[in-house]
Every structure is written in C-alpha cells, then in structure tokens.
XYZ file of C-alpha atoms in Angstrom:
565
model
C 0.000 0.000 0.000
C 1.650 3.369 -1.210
C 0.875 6.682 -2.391
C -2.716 6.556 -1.392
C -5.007 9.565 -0.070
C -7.605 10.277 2.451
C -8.711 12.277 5.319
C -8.609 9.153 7.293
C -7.026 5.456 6.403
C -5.647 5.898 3.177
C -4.224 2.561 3.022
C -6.530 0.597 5.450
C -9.741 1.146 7.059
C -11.622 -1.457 9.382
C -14.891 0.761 9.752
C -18.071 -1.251 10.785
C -21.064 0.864 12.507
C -23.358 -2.086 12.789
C -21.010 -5.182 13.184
C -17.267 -6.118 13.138
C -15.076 -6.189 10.295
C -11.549 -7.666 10.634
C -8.448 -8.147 9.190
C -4.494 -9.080 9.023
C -1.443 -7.391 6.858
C 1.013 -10.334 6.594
C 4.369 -9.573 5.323
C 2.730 -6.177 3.721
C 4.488 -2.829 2.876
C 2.580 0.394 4.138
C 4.452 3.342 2.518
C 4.037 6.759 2.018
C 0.533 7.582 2.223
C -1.563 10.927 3.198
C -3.766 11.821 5.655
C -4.545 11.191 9.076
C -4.412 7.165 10.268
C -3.248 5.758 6.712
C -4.193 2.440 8.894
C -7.677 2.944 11.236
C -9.620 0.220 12.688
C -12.653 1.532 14.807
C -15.947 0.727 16.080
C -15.177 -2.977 16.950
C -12.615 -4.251 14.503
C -9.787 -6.426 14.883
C -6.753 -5.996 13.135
C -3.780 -7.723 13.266
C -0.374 -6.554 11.600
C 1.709 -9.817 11.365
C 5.609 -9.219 9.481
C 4.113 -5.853 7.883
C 6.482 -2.781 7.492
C 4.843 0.246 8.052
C 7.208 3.121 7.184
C 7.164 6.600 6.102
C 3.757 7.535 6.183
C 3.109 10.685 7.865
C 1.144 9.481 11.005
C 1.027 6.620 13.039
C -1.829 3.842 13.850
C -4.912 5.116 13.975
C -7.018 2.777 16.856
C -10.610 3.446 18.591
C -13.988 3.132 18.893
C -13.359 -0.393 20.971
C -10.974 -1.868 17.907
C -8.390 -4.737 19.166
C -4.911 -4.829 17.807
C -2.161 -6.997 17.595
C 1.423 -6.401 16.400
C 4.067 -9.318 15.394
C 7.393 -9.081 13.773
C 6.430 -6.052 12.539
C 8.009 -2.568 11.442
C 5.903 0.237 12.720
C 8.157 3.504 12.361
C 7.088 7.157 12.181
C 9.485 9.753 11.990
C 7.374 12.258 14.735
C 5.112 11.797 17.202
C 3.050 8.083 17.728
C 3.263 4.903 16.385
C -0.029 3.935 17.589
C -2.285 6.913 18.336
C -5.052 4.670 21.203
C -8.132 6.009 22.269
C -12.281 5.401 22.612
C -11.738 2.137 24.435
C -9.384 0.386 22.072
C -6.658 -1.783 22.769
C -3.338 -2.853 21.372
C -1.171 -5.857 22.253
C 2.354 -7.098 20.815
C 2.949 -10.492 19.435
C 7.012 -9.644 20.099
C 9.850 -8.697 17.833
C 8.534 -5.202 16.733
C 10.496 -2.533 15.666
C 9.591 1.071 16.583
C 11.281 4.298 16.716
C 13.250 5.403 19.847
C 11.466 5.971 22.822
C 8.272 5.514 21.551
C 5.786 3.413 23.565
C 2.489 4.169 22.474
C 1.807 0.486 20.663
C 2.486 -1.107 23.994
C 6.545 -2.496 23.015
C 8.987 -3.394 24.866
C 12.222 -5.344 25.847
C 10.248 -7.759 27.550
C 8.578 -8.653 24.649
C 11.661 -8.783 22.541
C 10.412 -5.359 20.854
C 13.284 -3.264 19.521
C 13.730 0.122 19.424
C 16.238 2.357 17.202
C 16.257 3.893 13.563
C 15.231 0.867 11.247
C 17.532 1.845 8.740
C 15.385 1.212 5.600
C 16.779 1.702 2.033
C 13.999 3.365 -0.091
C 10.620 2.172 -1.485
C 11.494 0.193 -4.360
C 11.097 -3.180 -6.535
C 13.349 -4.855 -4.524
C 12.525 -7.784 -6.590
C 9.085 -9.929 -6.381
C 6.210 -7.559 -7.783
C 5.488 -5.033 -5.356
C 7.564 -2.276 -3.329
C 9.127 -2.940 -0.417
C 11.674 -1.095 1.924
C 14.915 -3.250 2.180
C 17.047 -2.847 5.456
C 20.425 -1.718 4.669
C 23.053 -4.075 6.122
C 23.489 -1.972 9.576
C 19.529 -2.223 10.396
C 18.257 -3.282 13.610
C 15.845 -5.437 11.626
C 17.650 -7.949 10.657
C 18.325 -11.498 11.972
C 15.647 -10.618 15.040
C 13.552 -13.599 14.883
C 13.737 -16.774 15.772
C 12.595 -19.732 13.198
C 8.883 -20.899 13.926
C 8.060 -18.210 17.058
C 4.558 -18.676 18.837
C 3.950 -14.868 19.704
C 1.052 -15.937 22.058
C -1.669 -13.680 19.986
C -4.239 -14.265 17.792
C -4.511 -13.904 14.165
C -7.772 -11.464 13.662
C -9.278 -13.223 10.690
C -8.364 -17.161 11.584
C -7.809 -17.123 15.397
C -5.305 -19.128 15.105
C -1.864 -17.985 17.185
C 0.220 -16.218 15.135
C 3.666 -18.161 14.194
C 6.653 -15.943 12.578
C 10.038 -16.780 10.664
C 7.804 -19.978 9.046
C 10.538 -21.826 7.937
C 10.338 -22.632 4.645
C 8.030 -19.626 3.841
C 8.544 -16.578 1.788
C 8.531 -13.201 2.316
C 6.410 -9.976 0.522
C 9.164 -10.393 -2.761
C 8.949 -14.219 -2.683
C 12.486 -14.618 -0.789
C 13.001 -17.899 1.096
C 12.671 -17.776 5.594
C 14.922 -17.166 6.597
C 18.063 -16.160 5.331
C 20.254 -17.874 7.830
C 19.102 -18.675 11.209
C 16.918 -15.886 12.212
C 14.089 -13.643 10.708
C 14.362 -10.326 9.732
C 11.992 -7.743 11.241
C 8.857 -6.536 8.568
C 7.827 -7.612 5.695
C 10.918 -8.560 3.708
C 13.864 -10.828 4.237
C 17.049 -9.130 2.826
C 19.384 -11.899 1.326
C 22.662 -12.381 3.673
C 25.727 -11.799 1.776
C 29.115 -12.720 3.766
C 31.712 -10.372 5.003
C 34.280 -8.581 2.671
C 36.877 -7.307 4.925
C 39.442 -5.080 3.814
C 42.368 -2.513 5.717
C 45.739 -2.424 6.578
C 48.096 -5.468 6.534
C 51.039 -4.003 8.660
C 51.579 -1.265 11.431
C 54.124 0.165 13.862
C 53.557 1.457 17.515
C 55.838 1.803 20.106
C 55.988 0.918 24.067
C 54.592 3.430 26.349
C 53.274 6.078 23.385
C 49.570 6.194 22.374
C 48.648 5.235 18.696
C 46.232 3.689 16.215
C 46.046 2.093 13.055
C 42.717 2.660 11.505
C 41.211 1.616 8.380
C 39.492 -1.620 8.883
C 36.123 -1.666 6.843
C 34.063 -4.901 6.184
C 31.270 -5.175 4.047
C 28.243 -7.605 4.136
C 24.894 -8.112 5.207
C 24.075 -8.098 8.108
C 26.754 -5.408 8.987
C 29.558 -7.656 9.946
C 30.955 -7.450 13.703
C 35.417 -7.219 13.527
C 37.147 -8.784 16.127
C 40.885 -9.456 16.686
C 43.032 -12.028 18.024
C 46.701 -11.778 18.597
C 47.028 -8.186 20.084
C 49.458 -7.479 22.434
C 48.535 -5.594 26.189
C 47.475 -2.682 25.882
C 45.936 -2.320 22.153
C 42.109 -3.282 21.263
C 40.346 -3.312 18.402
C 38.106 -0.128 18.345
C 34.506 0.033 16.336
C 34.968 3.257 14.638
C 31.141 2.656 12.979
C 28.887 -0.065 11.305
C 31.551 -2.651 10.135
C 35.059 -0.837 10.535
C 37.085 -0.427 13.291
C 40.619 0.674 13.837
C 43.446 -0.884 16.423
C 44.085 1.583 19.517
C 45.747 1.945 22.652
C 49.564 1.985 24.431
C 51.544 -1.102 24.037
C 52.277 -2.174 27.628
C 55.679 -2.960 28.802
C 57.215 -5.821 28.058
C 54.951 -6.299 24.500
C 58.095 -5.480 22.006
C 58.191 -7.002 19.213
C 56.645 -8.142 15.847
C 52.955 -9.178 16.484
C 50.707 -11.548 13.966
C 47.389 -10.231 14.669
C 43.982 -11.983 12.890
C 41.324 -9.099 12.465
C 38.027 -10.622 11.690
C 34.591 -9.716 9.759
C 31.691 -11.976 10.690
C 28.341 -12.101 10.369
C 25.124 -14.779 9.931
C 27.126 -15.211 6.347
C 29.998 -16.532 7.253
C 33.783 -14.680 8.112
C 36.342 -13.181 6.338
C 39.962 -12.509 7.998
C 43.262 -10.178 7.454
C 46.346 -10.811 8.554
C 48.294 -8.189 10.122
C 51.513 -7.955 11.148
C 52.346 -5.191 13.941
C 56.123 -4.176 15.086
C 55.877 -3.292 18.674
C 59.228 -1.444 18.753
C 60.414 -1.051 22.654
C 63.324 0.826 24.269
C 65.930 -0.769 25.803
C 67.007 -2.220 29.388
C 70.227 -3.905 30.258
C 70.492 -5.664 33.664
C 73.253 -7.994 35.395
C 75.606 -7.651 38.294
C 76.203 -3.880 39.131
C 79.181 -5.085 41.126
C 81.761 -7.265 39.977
C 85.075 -8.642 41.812
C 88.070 -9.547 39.569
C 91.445 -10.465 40.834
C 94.869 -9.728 39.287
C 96.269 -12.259 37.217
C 93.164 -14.205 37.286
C 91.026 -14.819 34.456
C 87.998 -14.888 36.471
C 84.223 -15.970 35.747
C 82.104 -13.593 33.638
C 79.696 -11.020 34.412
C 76.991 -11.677 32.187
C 74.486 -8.480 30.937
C 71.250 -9.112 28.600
C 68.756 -6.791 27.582
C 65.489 -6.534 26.680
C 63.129 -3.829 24.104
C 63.068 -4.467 20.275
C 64.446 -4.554 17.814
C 66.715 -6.516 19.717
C 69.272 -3.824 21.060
C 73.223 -4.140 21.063
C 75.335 -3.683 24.447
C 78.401 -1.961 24.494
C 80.582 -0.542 27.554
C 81.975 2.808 28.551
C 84.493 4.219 30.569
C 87.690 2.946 31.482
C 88.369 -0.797 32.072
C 91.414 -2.164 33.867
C 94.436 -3.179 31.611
C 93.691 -6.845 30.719
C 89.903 -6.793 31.160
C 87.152 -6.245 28.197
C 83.758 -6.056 27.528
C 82.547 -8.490 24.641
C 79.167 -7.941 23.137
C 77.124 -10.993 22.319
C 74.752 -12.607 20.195
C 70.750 -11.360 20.747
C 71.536 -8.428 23.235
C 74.027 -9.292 25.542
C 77.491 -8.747 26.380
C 79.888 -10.305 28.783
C 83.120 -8.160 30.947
C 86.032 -10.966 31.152
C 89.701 -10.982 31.441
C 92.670 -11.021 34.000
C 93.526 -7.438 35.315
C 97.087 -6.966 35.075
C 99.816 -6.883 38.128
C 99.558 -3.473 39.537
C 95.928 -2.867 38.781
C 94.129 -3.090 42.068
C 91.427 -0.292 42.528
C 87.951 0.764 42.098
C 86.935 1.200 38.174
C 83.157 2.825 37.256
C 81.500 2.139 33.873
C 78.350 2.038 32.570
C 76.913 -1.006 29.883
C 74.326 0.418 27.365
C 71.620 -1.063 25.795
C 70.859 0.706 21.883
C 68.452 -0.328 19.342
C 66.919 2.963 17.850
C 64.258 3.550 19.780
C 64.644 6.186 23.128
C 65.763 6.342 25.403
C 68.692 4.077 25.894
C 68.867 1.622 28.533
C 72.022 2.059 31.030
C 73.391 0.203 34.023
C 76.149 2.291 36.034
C 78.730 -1.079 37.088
C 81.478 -0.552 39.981
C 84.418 -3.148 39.262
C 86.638 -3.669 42.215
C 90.185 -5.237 41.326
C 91.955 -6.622 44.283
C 95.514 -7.905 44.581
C 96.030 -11.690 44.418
C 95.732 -13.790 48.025
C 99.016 -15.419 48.697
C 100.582 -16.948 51.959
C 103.417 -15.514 52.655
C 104.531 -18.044 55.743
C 107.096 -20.383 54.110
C 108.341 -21.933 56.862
C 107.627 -22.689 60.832
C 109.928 -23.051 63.732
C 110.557 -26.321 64.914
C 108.567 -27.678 68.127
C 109.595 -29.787 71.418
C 107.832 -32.780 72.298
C 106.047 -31.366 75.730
C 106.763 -28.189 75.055
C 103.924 -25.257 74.116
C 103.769 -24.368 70.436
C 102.941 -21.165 69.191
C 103.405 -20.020 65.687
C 101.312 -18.219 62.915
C 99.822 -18.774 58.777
C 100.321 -14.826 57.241
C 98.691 -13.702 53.872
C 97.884 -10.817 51.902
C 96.270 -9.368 49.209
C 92.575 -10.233 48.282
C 90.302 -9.276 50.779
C 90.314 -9.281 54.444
C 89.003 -11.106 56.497
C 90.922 -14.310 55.829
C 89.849 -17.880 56.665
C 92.600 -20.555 57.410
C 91.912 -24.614 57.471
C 93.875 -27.607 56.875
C 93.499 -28.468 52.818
C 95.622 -31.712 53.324
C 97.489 -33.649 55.627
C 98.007 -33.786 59.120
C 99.223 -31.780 62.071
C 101.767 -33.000 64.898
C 99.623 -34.399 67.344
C 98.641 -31.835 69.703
C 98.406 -29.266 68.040
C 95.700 -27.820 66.184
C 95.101 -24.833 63.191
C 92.566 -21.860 63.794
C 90.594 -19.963 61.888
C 92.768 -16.738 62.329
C 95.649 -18.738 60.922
C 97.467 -19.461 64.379
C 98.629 -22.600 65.105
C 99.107 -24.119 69.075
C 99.104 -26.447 71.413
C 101.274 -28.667 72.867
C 103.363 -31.454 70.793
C 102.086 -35.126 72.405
C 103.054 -37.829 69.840
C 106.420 -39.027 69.082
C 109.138 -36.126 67.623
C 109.443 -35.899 64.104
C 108.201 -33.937 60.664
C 105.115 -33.489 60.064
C 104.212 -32.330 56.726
C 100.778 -30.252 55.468
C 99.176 -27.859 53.533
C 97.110 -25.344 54.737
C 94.266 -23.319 52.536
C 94.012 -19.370 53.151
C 90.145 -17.825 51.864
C 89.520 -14.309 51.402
C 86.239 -12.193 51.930
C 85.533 -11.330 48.715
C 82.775 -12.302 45.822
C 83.998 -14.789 44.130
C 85.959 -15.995 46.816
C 89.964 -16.202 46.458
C 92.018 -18.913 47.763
C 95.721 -19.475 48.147
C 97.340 -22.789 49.572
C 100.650 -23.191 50.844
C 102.510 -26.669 51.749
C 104.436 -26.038 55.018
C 105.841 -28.289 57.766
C 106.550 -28.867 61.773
C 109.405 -30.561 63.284
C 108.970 -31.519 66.224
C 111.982 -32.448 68.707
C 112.425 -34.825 71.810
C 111.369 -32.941 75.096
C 113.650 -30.976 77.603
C 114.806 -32.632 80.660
C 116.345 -31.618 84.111
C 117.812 -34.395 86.447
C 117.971 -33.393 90.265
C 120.754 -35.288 92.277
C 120.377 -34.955 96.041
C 123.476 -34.514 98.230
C 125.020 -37.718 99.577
C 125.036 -37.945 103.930
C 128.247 -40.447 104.476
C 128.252 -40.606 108.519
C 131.491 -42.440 110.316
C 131.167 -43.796 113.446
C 132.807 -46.098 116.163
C 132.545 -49.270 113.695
C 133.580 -47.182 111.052
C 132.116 -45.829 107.552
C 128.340 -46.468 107.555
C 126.664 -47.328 103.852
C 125.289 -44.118 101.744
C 122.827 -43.464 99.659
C 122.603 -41.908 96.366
C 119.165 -40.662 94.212
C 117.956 -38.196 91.816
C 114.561 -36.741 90.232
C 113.878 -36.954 86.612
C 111.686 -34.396 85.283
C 111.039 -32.764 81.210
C 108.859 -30.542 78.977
C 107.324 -27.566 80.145
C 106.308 -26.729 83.192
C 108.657 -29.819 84.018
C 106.756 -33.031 85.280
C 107.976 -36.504 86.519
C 109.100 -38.802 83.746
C 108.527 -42.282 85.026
C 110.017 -45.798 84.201
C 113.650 -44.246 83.030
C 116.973 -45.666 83.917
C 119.682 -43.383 86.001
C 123.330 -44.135 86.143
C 124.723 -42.967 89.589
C 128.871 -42.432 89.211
C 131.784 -41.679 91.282
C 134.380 -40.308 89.250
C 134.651 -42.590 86.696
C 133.363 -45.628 88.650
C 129.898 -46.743 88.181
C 127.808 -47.208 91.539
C 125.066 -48.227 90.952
C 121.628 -48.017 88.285
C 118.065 -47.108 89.456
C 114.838 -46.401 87.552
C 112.228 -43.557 88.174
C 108.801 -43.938 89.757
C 105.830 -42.127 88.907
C 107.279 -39.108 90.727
C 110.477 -39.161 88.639
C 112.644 -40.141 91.917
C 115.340 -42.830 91.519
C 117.522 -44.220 94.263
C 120.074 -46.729 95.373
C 122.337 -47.803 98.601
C 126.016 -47.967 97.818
C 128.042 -50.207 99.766
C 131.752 -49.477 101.632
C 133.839 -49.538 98.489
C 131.428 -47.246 96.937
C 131.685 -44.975 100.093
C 135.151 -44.977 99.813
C 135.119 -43.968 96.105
C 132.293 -41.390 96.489
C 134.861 -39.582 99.190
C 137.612 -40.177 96.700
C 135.388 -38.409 94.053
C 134.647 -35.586 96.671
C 130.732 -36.552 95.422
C 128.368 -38.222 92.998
C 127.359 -37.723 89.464
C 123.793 -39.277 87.786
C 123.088 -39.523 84.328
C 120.097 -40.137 81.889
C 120.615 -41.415 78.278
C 117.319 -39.819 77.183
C 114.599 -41.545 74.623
C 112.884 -41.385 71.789
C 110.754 -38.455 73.640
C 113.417 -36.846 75.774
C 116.891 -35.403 75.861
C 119.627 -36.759 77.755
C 120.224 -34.693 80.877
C 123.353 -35.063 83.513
C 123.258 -33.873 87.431
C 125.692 -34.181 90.283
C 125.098 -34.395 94.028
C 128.452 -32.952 97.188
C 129.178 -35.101 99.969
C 127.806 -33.885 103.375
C 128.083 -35.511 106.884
C-alpha cells in the first residue's frame, strides 16, 4: 500500500457501525501515504499486523472506537510523534519482535517482549525484486536477523484465530524470498538476502611501548553489517569500532609487548567470516640488567659477568668508561654482552662504567657497574719453627692481598699431634706424639665475591722434650765401727712446666766408677744404697754424678750431688 489519499485510512480502514469487520497485513508494505491514520480500525474491529512494514507515512496507527490490535514481527516507524495513536476504548497488544522508533511506547513495546527500538535503517521504497515495493534494510539495520525460526507470539490472528507463528521456515517473504536467510528472521515484511563479510584494511603497522597510537582503516562489508574482532594483540591495544563494520586498532603497548605481532582481524556475520592478517612491530626501548658489582682479581682470568637486555628490535650492548688493563667487555649474540679478562699486576682499585643497551628507539637503557680489582691472596709463611715434644707451640699462617678477612683450614694432611690450626691462621698447642716432621698444607680464603684462595705446603718438626735431672746430696756418717753405707738418688723431670718422667733408667757415678743403676717412679725419683767400696770412692770423688741417656721423647740430661756428713 503506497501513495494513497484520504482524510482518514488511506491505506486501510476497518470501519463497521453495525457489526465487526476484521483483518491481518502479513508480510505487507505500508508506505508513504496521506492523511490522518493511513491504517484505522474503529468501532469494533480487529486488526492484526503480522511481518508488515509500516514506514514513512506521515502518522502513526490510527485505533478506537473499541478496535483490538495486535502487532508481530512487525516494522511500525514514524518519523514524529506516535506509532499507535489509542483512544475510545481500544486496545493494542504485541505479538514480540517489533520494531519502533526510539522511545516511543504508544503500541504497547517493549524489551520484555523482545520489541526493539532504534532507527530501522530502511533503504527506499522500491522493486526490490518480487512484484510489489518494499523497503529493504540496509546491512546496519536493527531489523535484521531478530527472529527466531517458527516463534509462537502468544496472539491471535484477527481473521483465523489461530496464534500467530513468525520466521515460518520454509516460507517466503512480501518479494517471494526464502525464511529465513540464515538462522533468524528479519523484522517486517521482507527478508534481505545475507551476503558474507568482505573485509578489507591495513596489513602491517608500527607502535611503540609506552606512546599512544592507532592504526585505523578496517572496513568490512556484508549483510548483516559484519561485527570485527581481533586475536593476537598485544597488552594494551584493542580493536576499536569506529562505525557499522570498521574499526581501527588503539591503545599503548604495555611494557614488556616489544616485538613483531601476527594479529587476525576478523569480519563476521550470519554469512559466514572473512579474515586479514596483520603484522604489527611493537618497537620497545631498551634495558640492560646484570651484576652492578663485579670482583676480579689480578692475574686471574675470572668468571664472567653476564648483561642481557630486553626492548626491540633486539638492542646491542656496548661498555663505557675505562676498564682495567687486561679486562674487556665483549658484546654478544641477541643483546648481551659479557666483561672478562685477567687485570694486570699493579691494577688493584675501584673502576666505574656504565653497559648500554641501543636499538633505535629512546631512550637508551644504562646500568652504572662498579668493578673492584683486588691484589692476588698469597701466603706468605714459608716456613715454621721447629717444636719440642712437651713443650707449648705457638706459631702463625700470614697472607695478603685479596680481601680481608681471611679464613685458614687444613686443605691436606696432618698436624703434629697436639696441636691444632685456627681460623685466624694461628697454630698451638702442645706437641704429644712421638718427635718428628710433620708435613701439610694449609688453605688461606679471602672475603671477597667470588671468593679467592691461596694454599701453601708447610711443615713442623717436632723435637724430643727438655729434661732436668735433680741429684740430692750424699750424707756419708762415720762412726765407732767405722764408715756407715750411703745413699745416692735423683729426680727426673722434662717438657714444660717440668713433670715426673717415670720408668727411666739413672746411672749414679763416682768419678769414673759406676755405683750403681736405678729407675724412676711415677714421681720421677730414683735411688740406690752404695756399699763401703762405693763410700770410699764417692769420698775419693769428693761426690756423685747421675746420668740419663734420654729416649725417643726426651733429651739426655746429667746432674751431680756434694758429699755432706
């Protein structure tokens, strides 16, 4: 119905004084027609409007006089003022999925009726094939793909009474076009034909970390209007709709993202997809970490310190300031760099340099490093003085260079027995086992990072044991039978502070002449009687003389004892 003229219901008018006339508009195209109410129903009629478009006419629905209305699937869109213009009684009632122009409410839609609201987006009236009119949606209307196949609306069909069923699978539309194209119905009275997505834009971009951009230019054509999507985008960018099937690919690349991206921007729709492939450089700046301190030692090729980076395009390292003689800085394959070498003799200090990271983009990365050079740690006790079984021992490991504190322990070997190495490099105690040489090697550690170590083979000879022999006087008494017998002893005692030796043999002697031979008790004290020739020689020899041949442990030792009585 288009281009007709009337004061009232130029296209349709259910008008009945003395009974009820009724009728349904299925899949029907009202368009463009004068007047007030191109479609009344009054005094009792029942209309129903089933998949009808009813577009660009100059005023809305015209219902009263007790008329009963019911909308389904249906377009009813006037530019200004009411869709439905109610009064005198009548009522109207929606079958769901109706379209109707923002905000207006007057034929009873809404969301809970699947009703939609919004600018249909109609293209104009036309032979849109079939043989009548019709308004076809444009690919970005509302109307489309709305209904779903074979919906009971829960009304009633004016003319039949039977419930009104839309998207009849299998059915045609006003211009003879199969339901539905796809899975769902269009909204109105024509089913526009689905044609897949054609998606077209840019197939390479450039952003950089930390610095808003956008590369725009996505468009994809189809109908319906195809939704884009994306896949493969790093933090930070999205794919912005910029309008009805384009879109453009926003945001600031977070840290971290460098790098070159394959990104999948997609077009779909009830038609099917279409993709682009898109490569993105996410260029980054630089960063360079690793040891800010590092330890060498003189004449040692120590271990590496080791720098990488990160930021792309993958940046290159290199080193300034000053270096010690014999140490460089290398750089590497895929953004490192190493600082190696052996500092020369003499070069012991404190050196400050910085490693930076370049690849093009700003600003640099930089990472101030403090190298500390310290001499070499060497022993510098050669030799250790010689020990006495018994005797305290007290002696000392030296070392310099490196770095103080140093650490001393036993690396092989063994110790004389009783003594013992400490920590500080002091060794004491006091010599136990039998004398001899003991040979070792002792291990000296420094406090620095990496550790230095220095070991020197060294030895201890250790010496029999002091002794001191204590001969008592000899008492020779004479009396009226003449010379009584004497008696001759001695102590034994060694190391130090002196203590009994036990179990040794003394030879007691008067000049030349042998007296007698005693051994020592625990207290060191040996003794013997001497008979009248051995009186008579001990006077001769104006006293008495002991001796001790010493041991494996001790030293020999000699005493004498006067004559008194």
């Amino acid at each position: 119905f288009d281009g007709n003229t009337a004061v009232v219901g130029s296209a349709v008018l259910g008008y009945t004084p003395n009974g009820t006339n009724d009728a349904t508009l299925r899949r029907s195209t009202i368009s463009a027609n004068g007047g007030l109410g191109p479609v009344t129903s009054s005094l009792g009629g029942r209309l129903s409007l089933v998949e009808t478009t009813y577009y660009d006419n100059p005023s809305g629905l015209l219902l009263n006089g007790g008329s009963a209305t019911n909308l389904s699937g249906s377009i009813v869109h006037v530019a200004i003022g009411a869709g439905c213009a109610v009064s005198g009684g009548a009522t109207v009632a929606s079958g769901g999925y109706n379209l109707a122009r923002t905000g207006d409410a007057t034929c009873g839609f809404s969301g809970a009726t699947d009703d939609v609201f919004g600018d249909p987006q109609l293209g104009p009236l036309a032979l849109n094939g079939g043989t009548t009119r019709n308004h076809l949606p444009l690919a970005s209307s509302p109307a489309l793909d709305q209904v779903p196949a074979n919906f009971a609306t829960g009304v009633n069909e004016a003319v039949s009474g039977n419930q009104v069923v839309l998207c009849d699978v299998g059915d045609t539309d006003q211009r003879g076009t199969t339901l539905p194209q796809g899975t769902l119905c269009d909204i109105g009275s024509v089913e526009a034909g689905q044609v897949a997505p054609d998606l077209t834009g840019p197939t390479v971009g450039s952003f950089t970390v930390g610095s808003p951009g956008e590369l725009a230019g996505f468009s994809a054509t189809g109908s319906p209007t195809p939704t884009l999507s994306a896949v493969g985008l790093p933090a930070g960018l999205t794919l912005v709709s910029t309008g009805p099937g384009t879109a453009k690919i926003s945001g600031t690349p977070a840290a971290g993202t460098g790098g070159t991206k394959n990104v999948t921007v997609t077009a779909t729709n009830e038609a099917g997809s279409d993709q682009l492939a898109v490569t993105l450089t996410v260029n980054e700046a630089p960063t360079v970490a690793g040891p800010t301190t590092v330890t060498l030692i003189e004449t040692i090729d120590g271990d590496a310190a080791s720098y990488t980076s990160t930021g792309f395009p993958v940046p290159t390292l290199s080193l300034t300031g000053s270096l010690p003689a014999g140490v460089t800085f290398t750089p590497g394959p895929n953004g490192t760099g190493t600082i190696d070498g052996a500092p020369a003799p003499g070069t012991a200090g404190t050196y400050n340099v910085t490693v930076v990271a370049t690849n093009g983009t700003l600003p640099n990365g930089s990472l101030a490093v403090t190298i500390n050079v310290v001499p070499r740690l060497t022993i510098t006790t050669t030799a250790l003085p010689n020990g006495q079984h018994s005797v305290p021992y007290d002696a000392n490991v030296t070392a310099i260079g490196g770095t103080p504190s140093y650490t001393f322990s036993l690396d092989s070997g063994s110790l004389p027995d009783g003594l013992t190495l400490d920590a500080d490099g002091k060794i004491s105690g006091t010599p136990s086992g039998l004398p001899g040489t003991a040979t070792f090697t002792v291990e000296a550690t420094d406090s620095s990072n990496p550790v230095q170590s220095d070991t020197q083979e060294l030895s201890i000879t250790i010496e029999r044991g002091p002794t001191v022999l204590t001969v008592s006087p000899v008492l020779i008494q004479l009396g009226p039978l003449g010379i009584r017998f004497g008696v001759v002893d001695a102590t034994l005692r060694g190391g130090l502070p002196l203590e009994p030796i036990a179990g040794q043999q003394v030879t007691f002697k008067a000049g030349s002449a042998t007296l007698c031979t005693a051994t020592t008790n625990a207290s060191g004290f040996a003794g013997c009687s001497v008979g009248p020739l051995g009186v008579v020689q001990l006077i001769l020899a104006g006293g008495v003389t002991a001796t001790y041949a010493g041991n494996t442990f001790w030293l020999p030792a000699t005493g004498s004892g006067p004559l008194i009585g």
